[in-house]
Amino acid sequence: MLPAYLPNPVAALSGGGTPVDFGRNYADGRRIFGDGKTWRGLIFGILAGVGIGIIQIQAAGAFGLGFIPGLTLLSVILLATGALLGDLIKSFFKRRFGKERGAKWPIADQYDLVAGAFLLLLVFDTGWLFGEVTLPAFIIILILTPILHRAVNIIGYVIKVKEVPW
Ligand code: CTP
Ligand code: MG
């Protein structure tokens, strides 16, 4: 799951500059995505996720880690891209519900990356998803994700990369 987990913190570290929605509003008069979603965060976040995935593929080959789910270049790209697309779409709906940038939205804030990553895999690499992500693995992901999410966001808040600890 590293290719899906890394993009968010890297986006927080590298984000800033031009927002994905170029500052434009939606029909409801609110921002489409808001200033928390930038091109720099999106691009560097996805590159970091794909990068760590490629390193994992190389490491698995070099050390014969055959028991670890077999990441492929396609699955890595879908995990990383899906994670931040999920985050972006979550922000779209957050704005539609009138929640300001950085507002808390339990469940959605924690699972957007998992939903986005698995949805892309379901559409573009169905065989990999059902072949590699077993039911126990999926349950561990559901338990681990909110814990990791909270821990990393508290670190981000303390080192002043994030404005809120969630
Ligand atoms: N970030 C970014 N580009 C992205 C995603 C995140 O630049 N595509 C950066 C922003 O600086 C953002 C920070 O990472 O403030 C933390 O991300 P997140 O918590 O997802 O954004 P929020 O500011 O909380 O905005 P939202 O309410 O839309 O979730
Ligand atoms: Mg947020």
PDB file of C-alpha atoms and ligand atoms in Angstrom:
ATOM      1  CA  MET A   1       0.000   0.000   0.000  1.00  0.00           C
ATOM      2  CA  LEU A   2       3.025   2.324   0.155  1.00  0.00           C
ATOM      3  CA  PRO A   3       2.395   3.629  -3.398  1.00  0.00           C
ATOM      4  CA  ALA A   4      -1.075   4.724  -2.170  1.00  0.00           C
ATOM      5  CA  TYR A   5       0.039   5.966   1.262  1.00  0.00           C
ATOM      6  CA  LEU A   6       3.032   8.078   0.229  1.00  0.00           C
ATOM      7  CA  PRO A   7       1.305  10.541  -2.191  1.00  0.00           C
ATOM      8  CA  ASN A   8      -0.701  12.347   0.538  1.00  0.00           C
ATOM      9  CA  PRO A   9       2.223  13.265   2.825  1.00  0.00           C
ATOM     10  CA  VAL A  10       4.396  14.154  -0.177  1.00  0.00           C
ATOM     11  CA  ALA A  11       1.579  16.372  -1.497  1.00  0.00           C
ATOM     12  CA  ALA A  12       1.474  18.109   1.877  1.00  0.00           C
ATOM     13  CA  LEU A  13       5.272  18.627   1.790  1.00  0.00           C
ATOM     14  CA  SER A  14       5.486  19.747  -1.849  1.00  0.00           C
ATOM     15  CA  GLY A  15       2.087  21.413  -2.295  1.00  0.00           C
ATOM     16  CA  GLY A  16       1.476  25.083  -2.966  1.00  0.00           C
ATOM     17  CA  GLY A  17       1.216  27.336  -6.000  1.00  0.00           C
ATOM     18  CA  THR A  18      -1.493  27.006  -8.606  1.00  0.00           C
ATOM     19  CA  PRO A  19      -4.619  25.256  -7.308  1.00  0.00           C
ATOM     20  CA  VAL A  20      -6.016  22.384  -9.417  1.00  0.00           C
ATOM     21  CA  ASP A  21      -9.236  24.391  -9.923  1.00  0.00           C
ATOM     22  CA  PHE A  22      -7.190  27.517 -10.874  1.00  0.00           C
ATOM     23  CA  GLY A  23      -9.135  29.411  -8.198  1.00  0.00           C
ATOM     24  CA  ARG A  24     -12.441  28.950  -9.968  1.00  0.00           C
ATOM     25  CA  ASN A  25     -15.847  28.480  -8.352  1.00  0.00           C
ATOM     26  CA  TYR A  26     -18.488  25.856  -8.998  1.00  0.00           C
ATOM     27  CA  ALA A  27     -22.136  26.684  -9.859  1.00  0.00           C
ATOM     28  CA  ASP A  28     -22.924  26.928  -6.132  1.00  0.00           C
ATOM     29  CA  GLY A  29     -20.510  29.851  -5.742  1.00  0.00           C
ATOM     30  CA  ARG A  30     -18.012  27.845  -3.710  1.00  0.00           C
ATOM     31  CA  ARG A  31     -14.581  26.693  -4.906  1.00  0.00           C
ATOM     32  CA  ILE A  32     -14.480  23.563  -7.078  1.00  0.00           C
ATOM     33  CA  PHE A  33     -11.718  21.919  -4.988  1.00  0.00           C
ATOM     34  CA  GLY A  34     -10.212  24.741  -2.911  1.00  0.00           C
ATOM     35  CA  ASP A  35      -6.685  25.979  -2.198  1.00  0.00           C
ATOM     36  CA  GLY A  36      -5.763  22.693  -0.451  1.00  0.00           C
ATOM     37  CA  LYS A  37      -5.519  20.894  -3.818  1.00  0.00           C
ATOM     38  CA  THR A  38      -2.619  22.115  -5.960  1.00  0.00           C
ATOM     39  CA  TRP A  39      -0.963  20.893  -9.165  1.00  0.00           C
ATOM     40  CA  ARG A  40       2.414  20.671  -7.436  1.00  0.00           C
ATOM     41  CA  GLY A  41       1.003  18.468  -4.660  1.00  0.00           C
ATOM     42  CA  LEU A  42      -0.832  16.293  -7.168  1.00  0.00           C
ATOM     43  CA  ILE A  43       2.137  15.790  -9.514  1.00  0.00           C
ATOM     44  CA  PHE A  44       4.909  15.316  -6.904  1.00  0.00           C
ATOM     45  CA  GLY A  45       2.613  13.143  -4.784  1.00  0.00           C
ATOM     46  CA  ILE A  46       1.861  10.774  -7.670  1.00  0.00           C
ATOM     47  CA  LEU A  47       5.540  10.711  -8.732  1.00  0.00           C
ATOM     48  CA  ALA A  48       6.573   9.796  -5.165  1.00  0.00           C
ATOM     49  CA  GLY A  49       4.017   6.983  -4.986  1.00  0.00           C
ATOM     50  CA  VAL A  50       5.107   5.571  -8.349  1.00  0.00           C
ATOM     51  CA  GLY A  51       8.767   5.979  -7.351  1.00  0.00           C
ATOM     52  CA  ILE A  52       8.435   4.035  -4.099  1.00  0.00           C
ATOM     53  CA  GLY A  53       6.453   1.363  -5.965  1.00  0.00           C
ATOM     54  CA  ILE A  54       9.239   0.932  -8.542  1.00  0.00           C
ATOM     55  CA  ILE A  55      11.756   0.603  -5.684  1.00  0.00           C
ATOM     56  CA  GLN A  56       9.492  -2.050  -4.087  1.00  0.00           C
ATOM     57  CA  ILE A  57       9.303  -3.975  -7.384  1.00  0.00           C
ATOM     58  CA  GLN A  58      13.116  -3.873  -7.713  1.00  0.00           C
ATOM     59  CA  ALA A  59      13.595  -4.908  -4.072  1.00  0.00           C
ATOM     60  CA  ALA A  60      11.143  -7.805  -4.379  1.00  0.00           C
ATOM     61  CA  GLY A  61      13.064  -9.036  -7.424  1.00  0.00           C
ATOM     62  CA  ALA A  62      16.491  -8.603  -5.805  1.00  0.00           C
ATOM     63  CA  PHE A  63      15.620 -10.236  -2.479  1.00  0.00           C
ATOM     64  CA  GLY A  64      13.092 -12.794  -3.715  1.00  0.00           C
ATOM     65  CA  LEU A  65      10.252 -11.372  -1.599  1.00  0.00           C
ATOM     66  CA  GLY A  66       7.698 -13.537  -3.363  1.00  0.00           C
ATOM     67  CA  PHE A  67       5.342 -13.578  -0.367  1.00  0.00           C
ATOM     68  CA  ILE A  68       4.666  -9.862  -0.745  1.00  0.00           C
ATOM     69  CA  PRO A  69       1.856  -8.989  -3.163  1.00  0.00           C
ATOM     70  CA  GLY A  70       3.403  -8.664  -6.610  1.00  0.00           C
ATOM     71  CA  LEU A  71       3.326  -4.999  -7.465  1.00  0.00           C
ATOM     72  CA  THR A  72       3.489  -4.224 -11.170  1.00  0.00           C
ATOM     73  CA  LEU A  73       4.159  -0.889 -12.866  1.00  0.00           C
ATOM     74  CA  LEU A  74       0.470  -0.583 -13.763  1.00  0.00           C
ATOM     75  CA  SER A  75      -0.780  -1.409 -10.251  1.00  0.00           C
ATOM     76  CA  VAL A  76       1.697   1.077  -8.767  1.00  0.00           C
ATOM     77  CA  ILE A  77       0.547   3.859 -11.108  1.00  0.00           C
ATOM     78  CA  LEU A  78      -3.108   3.107 -10.307  1.00  0.00           C
ATOM     79  CA  LEU A  79      -2.480   2.994  -6.526  1.00  0.00           C
ATOM     80  CA  ALA A  80      -0.641   6.354  -6.513  1.00  0.00           C
ATOM     81  CA  THR A  81      -2.938   8.152  -8.965  1.00  0.00           C
ATOM     82  CA  GLY A  82      -6.092   6.723  -7.382  1.00  0.00           C
ATOM     83  CA  ALA A  83      -5.025   7.824  -3.904  1.00  0.00           C
ATOM     84  CA  LEU A  84      -4.788  11.500  -4.882  1.00  0.00           C
ATOM     85  CA  LEU A  85      -7.784  11.388  -7.256  1.00  0.00           C
ATOM     86  CA  GLY A  86      -9.804  10.034  -4.322  1.00  0.00           C
ATOM     87  CA  ASP A  87      -8.491  12.900  -2.184  1.00  0.00           C
ATOM     88  CA  LEU A  88      -9.388  15.405  -4.916  1.00  0.00           C
ATOM     89  CA  ILE A  89     -12.921  14.062  -5.422  1.00  0.00           C
ATOM     90  CA  LYS A  90     -13.420  14.019  -1.650  1.00  0.00           C
ATOM     91  CA  SER A  91     -12.542  17.746  -1.570  1.00  0.00           C
ATOM     92  CA  PHE A  92     -15.042  18.382  -4.387  1.00  0.00           C
ATOM     93  CA  PHE A  93     -17.848  16.928  -2.271  1.00  0.00           C
ATOM     94  CA  LYS A  94     -16.507  18.604   0.864  1.00  0.00           C
ATOM     95  CA  ARG A  95     -16.920  21.994  -0.831  1.00  0.00           C
ATOM     96  CA  ARG A  96     -20.415  21.050  -2.078  1.00  0.00           C
ATOM     97  CA  PHE A  97     -21.412  20.346   1.540  1.00  0.00           C
ATOM     98  CA  GLY A  98     -20.125  23.798   2.473  1.00  0.00           C
ATOM     99  CA  LYS A  99     -17.095  22.534   4.423  1.00  0.00           C
ATOM    100  CA  GLU A 100     -14.154  24.926   4.296  1.00  0.00           C
ATOM    101  CA  ARG A 101     -10.613  23.884   3.393  1.00  0.00           C
ATOM    102  CA  GLY A 102      -9.158  21.803   6.195  1.00  0.00           C
ATOM    103  CA  ALA A 103     -12.532  21.133   7.829  1.00  0.00           C
ATOM    104  CA  LYS A 104     -12.886  17.716   9.424  1.00  0.00           C
ATOM    105  CA  TRP A 105     -14.897  15.098   7.554  1.00  0.00           C
ATOM    106  CA  PRO A 106     -14.626  11.761   9.412  1.00  0.00           C
ATOM    107  CA  ILE A 107     -14.524   8.529   7.374  1.00  0.00           C
ATOM    108  CA  ALA A 108     -14.158  10.419   4.056  1.00  0.00           C
ATOM    109  CA  ASP A 109     -10.857  12.051   5.115  1.00  0.00           C
ATOM    110  CA  GLN A 110      -9.404   8.665   6.103  1.00  0.00           C
ATOM    111  CA  TYR A 111     -10.687   6.387   3.366  1.00  0.00           C
ATOM    112  CA  ASP A 112     -10.660   8.650   0.286  1.00  0.00           C
ATOM    113  CA  LEU A 113      -7.246   7.335  -0.782  1.00  0.00           C
ATOM    114  CA  VAL A 114      -8.225   3.671  -0.345  1.00  0.00           C
ATOM    115  CA  ALA A 115     -11.498   4.176  -2.229  1.00  0.00           C
ATOM    116  CA  GLY A 116      -9.761   6.045  -5.058  1.00  0.00           C
ATOM    117  CA  ALA A 117      -6.895   3.555  -5.374  1.00  0.00           C
ATOM    118  CA  PHE A 118      -9.124   0.470  -5.307  1.00  0.00           C
ATOM    119  CA  LEU A 119     -11.672   2.011  -7.662  1.00  0.00           C
ATOM    120  CA  LEU A 120      -8.976   2.677 -10.289  1.00  0.00           C
ATOM    121  CA  LEU A 121      -7.624  -0.867  -9.804  1.00  0.00           C
ATOM    122  CA  LEU A 122     -11.145  -2.283 -10.124  1.00  0.00           C
ATOM    123  CA  VAL A 123     -11.631  -0.515 -13.458  1.00  0.00           C
ATOM    124  CA  PHE A 124      -8.153  -0.772 -15.029  1.00  0.00           C
ATOM    125  CA  ASP A 125      -6.510  -3.824 -13.402  1.00  0.00           C
ATOM    126  CA  THR A 126      -9.313  -6.025 -12.045  1.00  0.00           C
ATOM    127  CA  GLY A 127      -7.214  -9.186 -12.227  1.00  0.00           C
ATOM    128  CA  TRP A 128      -4.442  -7.696 -10.103  1.00  0.00           C
ATOM    129  CA  LEU A 129      -6.888  -6.371  -7.492  1.00  0.00           C
ATOM    130  CA  PHE A 130      -8.639  -9.685  -6.898  1.00  0.00           C
ATOM    131  CA  GLY A 131      -5.474 -11.726  -7.382  1.00  0.00           C
ATOM    132  CA  GLU A 132      -3.257  -9.825  -4.935  1.00  0.00           C
ATOM    133  CA  VAL A 133      -5.527  -8.107  -2.407  1.00  0.00           C
ATOM    134  CA  THR A 134      -6.931 -11.003  -0.393  1.00  0.00           C
ATOM    135  CA  LEU A 135      -9.783 -10.549   2.116  1.00  0.00           C
ATOM    136  CA  PRO A 136      -7.451 -10.596   5.169  1.00  0.00           C
ATOM    137  CA  ALA A 137      -5.178  -8.051   3.454  1.00  0.00           C
ATOM    138  CA  PHE A 138      -8.198  -5.855   2.732  1.00  0.00           C
ATOM    139  CA  ILE A 139      -9.342  -6.018   6.364  1.00  0.00           C
ATOM    140  CA  ILE A 140      -5.833  -5.092   7.585  1.00  0.00           C
ATOM    141  CA  ILE A 141      -5.847  -2.132   5.180  1.00  0.00           C
ATOM    142  CA  LEU A 142      -9.227  -0.967   6.551  1.00  0.00           C
ATOM    143  CA  ILE A 143      -7.902  -1.124  10.133  1.00  0.00           C
ATOM    144  CA  LEU A 144      -4.429   0.285   9.482  1.00  0.00           C
ATOM    145  CA  THR A 145      -5.360   3.184   7.186  1.00  0.00           C
ATOM    146  CA  PRO A 146      -7.143   5.475   9.723  1.00  0.00           C
ATOM    147  CA  ILE A 147      -4.424   4.791  12.327  1.00  0.00           C
ATOM    148  CA  LEU A 148      -1.581   5.657   9.932  1.00  0.00           C
ATOM    149  CA  HIS A 149      -3.562   8.604   8.573  1.00  0.00           C
ATOM    150  CA  ARG A 150      -4.004  10.110  12.049  1.00  0.00           C
ATOM    151  CA  ALA A 151      -0.392   9.463  13.087  1.00  0.00           C
ATOM    152  CA  VAL A 152       1.098  11.011   9.937  1.00  0.00           C
ATOM    153  CA  ASN A 153      -1.238  14.029  10.129  1.00  0.00           C
ATOM    154  CA  ILE A 154      -0.251  14.711  13.751  1.00  0.00           C
ATOM    155  CA  ILE A 155       3.412  14.620  12.663  1.00  0.00           C
ATOM    156  CA  GLY A 156       2.538  16.943   9.765  1.00  0.00           C
ATOM    157  CA  TYR A 157       0.829  19.359  12.172  1.00  0.00           C
ATOM    158  CA  VAL A 158       3.709  19.342  14.657  1.00  0.00           C
ATOM    159  CA  ILE A 159       6.310  20.051  11.949  1.00  0.00           C
ATOM    160  CA  LYS A 160       3.951  22.763  10.607  1.00  0.00           C
ATOM    161  CA  VAL A 161       3.426  21.170   7.191  1.00  0.00           C
ATOM    162  CA  LYS A 162      -0.300  20.808   7.859  1.00  0.00           C
ATOM    163  CA  GLU A 163      -2.579  23.461   9.332  1.00  0.00           C
ATOM    164  CA  VAL A 164      -4.751  20.970  11.227  1.00  0.00           C
ATOM    165  CA  PRO A 165      -3.843  17.653  12.938  1.00  0.00           C
ATOM    166  CA  TRP A 166      -6.388  15.615  10.865  1.00  0.00           C
TER     167      TRP A 166
HETATM  168  N1  CTP B   1      -1.981  19.256  -1.009  1.00  0.00           N
HETATM  169  C1  CTP B   1      -1.738  19.793  -2.256  1.00  0.00           C
HETATM  170  N2  CTP B   1      -2.254  19.196  -3.373  1.00  0.00           N
HETATM  171  C2  CTP B   1      -2.999  18.055  -3.277  1.00  0.00           C
HETATM  172  C3  CTP B   1      -3.260  17.501  -2.004  1.00  0.00           C
HETATM  173  C4  CTP B   1      -2.739  18.124  -0.881  1.00  0.00           C
HETATM  174  O1  CTP B   1      -1.044  20.799  -2.387  1.00  0.00           O
HETATM  175  N3  CTP B   1      -3.480  17.493  -4.398  1.00  0.00           N
HETATM  176  C5  CTP B   1      -1.382  19.924   0.176  1.00  0.00           C
HETATM  177  C6  CTP B   1      -2.119  21.220   0.576  1.00  0.00           C
HETATM  178  O2  CTP B   1      -1.154  22.135   1.044  1.00  0.00           O
HETATM  179  C7  CTP B   1      -3.028  20.755   1.703  1.00  0.00           C
HETATM  180  C8  CTP B   1      -2.172  19.707   2.387  1.00  0.00           C
HETATM  181  O3  CTP B   1      -1.445  19.074   1.323  1.00  0.00           O
HETATM  182  O4  CTP B   1      -3.400  21.792   2.566  1.00  0.00           O
HETATM  183  C9  CTP B   1      -2.947  18.681   3.189  1.00  0.00           C
HETATM  184  O5  CTP B   1      -3.846  17.953   2.352  1.00  0.00           O
HETATM  185  P1  CTP B   1      -5.376  17.723   2.747  1.00  0.00           P
HETATM  186  O6  CTP B   1      -5.555  17.474   4.195  1.00  0.00           O
HETATM  187  O7  CTP B   1      -5.907  16.725   1.800  1.00  0.00           O
HETATM  188  O8  CTP B   1      -6.031  19.152   2.347  1.00  0.00           O
HETATM  189  P2  CTP B   1      -6.873  20.206   3.188  1.00  0.00           P
HETATM  190  O9  CTP B   1      -6.089  21.475   3.260  1.00  0.00           O
HETATM  191  O10 CTP B   1      -7.364  19.584   4.439  1.00  0.00           O
HETATM  192  O11 CTP B   1      -8.104  20.503   2.229  1.00  0.00           O
HETATM  193  P3  CTP B   1      -9.508  19.747   2.094  1.00  0.00           P
HETATM  194  O12 CTP B   1     -10.438  20.393   3.065  1.00  0.00           O
HETATM  195  O13 CTP B   1      -9.896  20.007   0.679  1.00  0.00           O
HETATM  196  O14 CTP B   1      -9.277  18.292   2.383  1.00  0.00           O
HETATM  197 MG    MG B   2      -7.763  17.642   5.045  1.00  0.00          MG
END
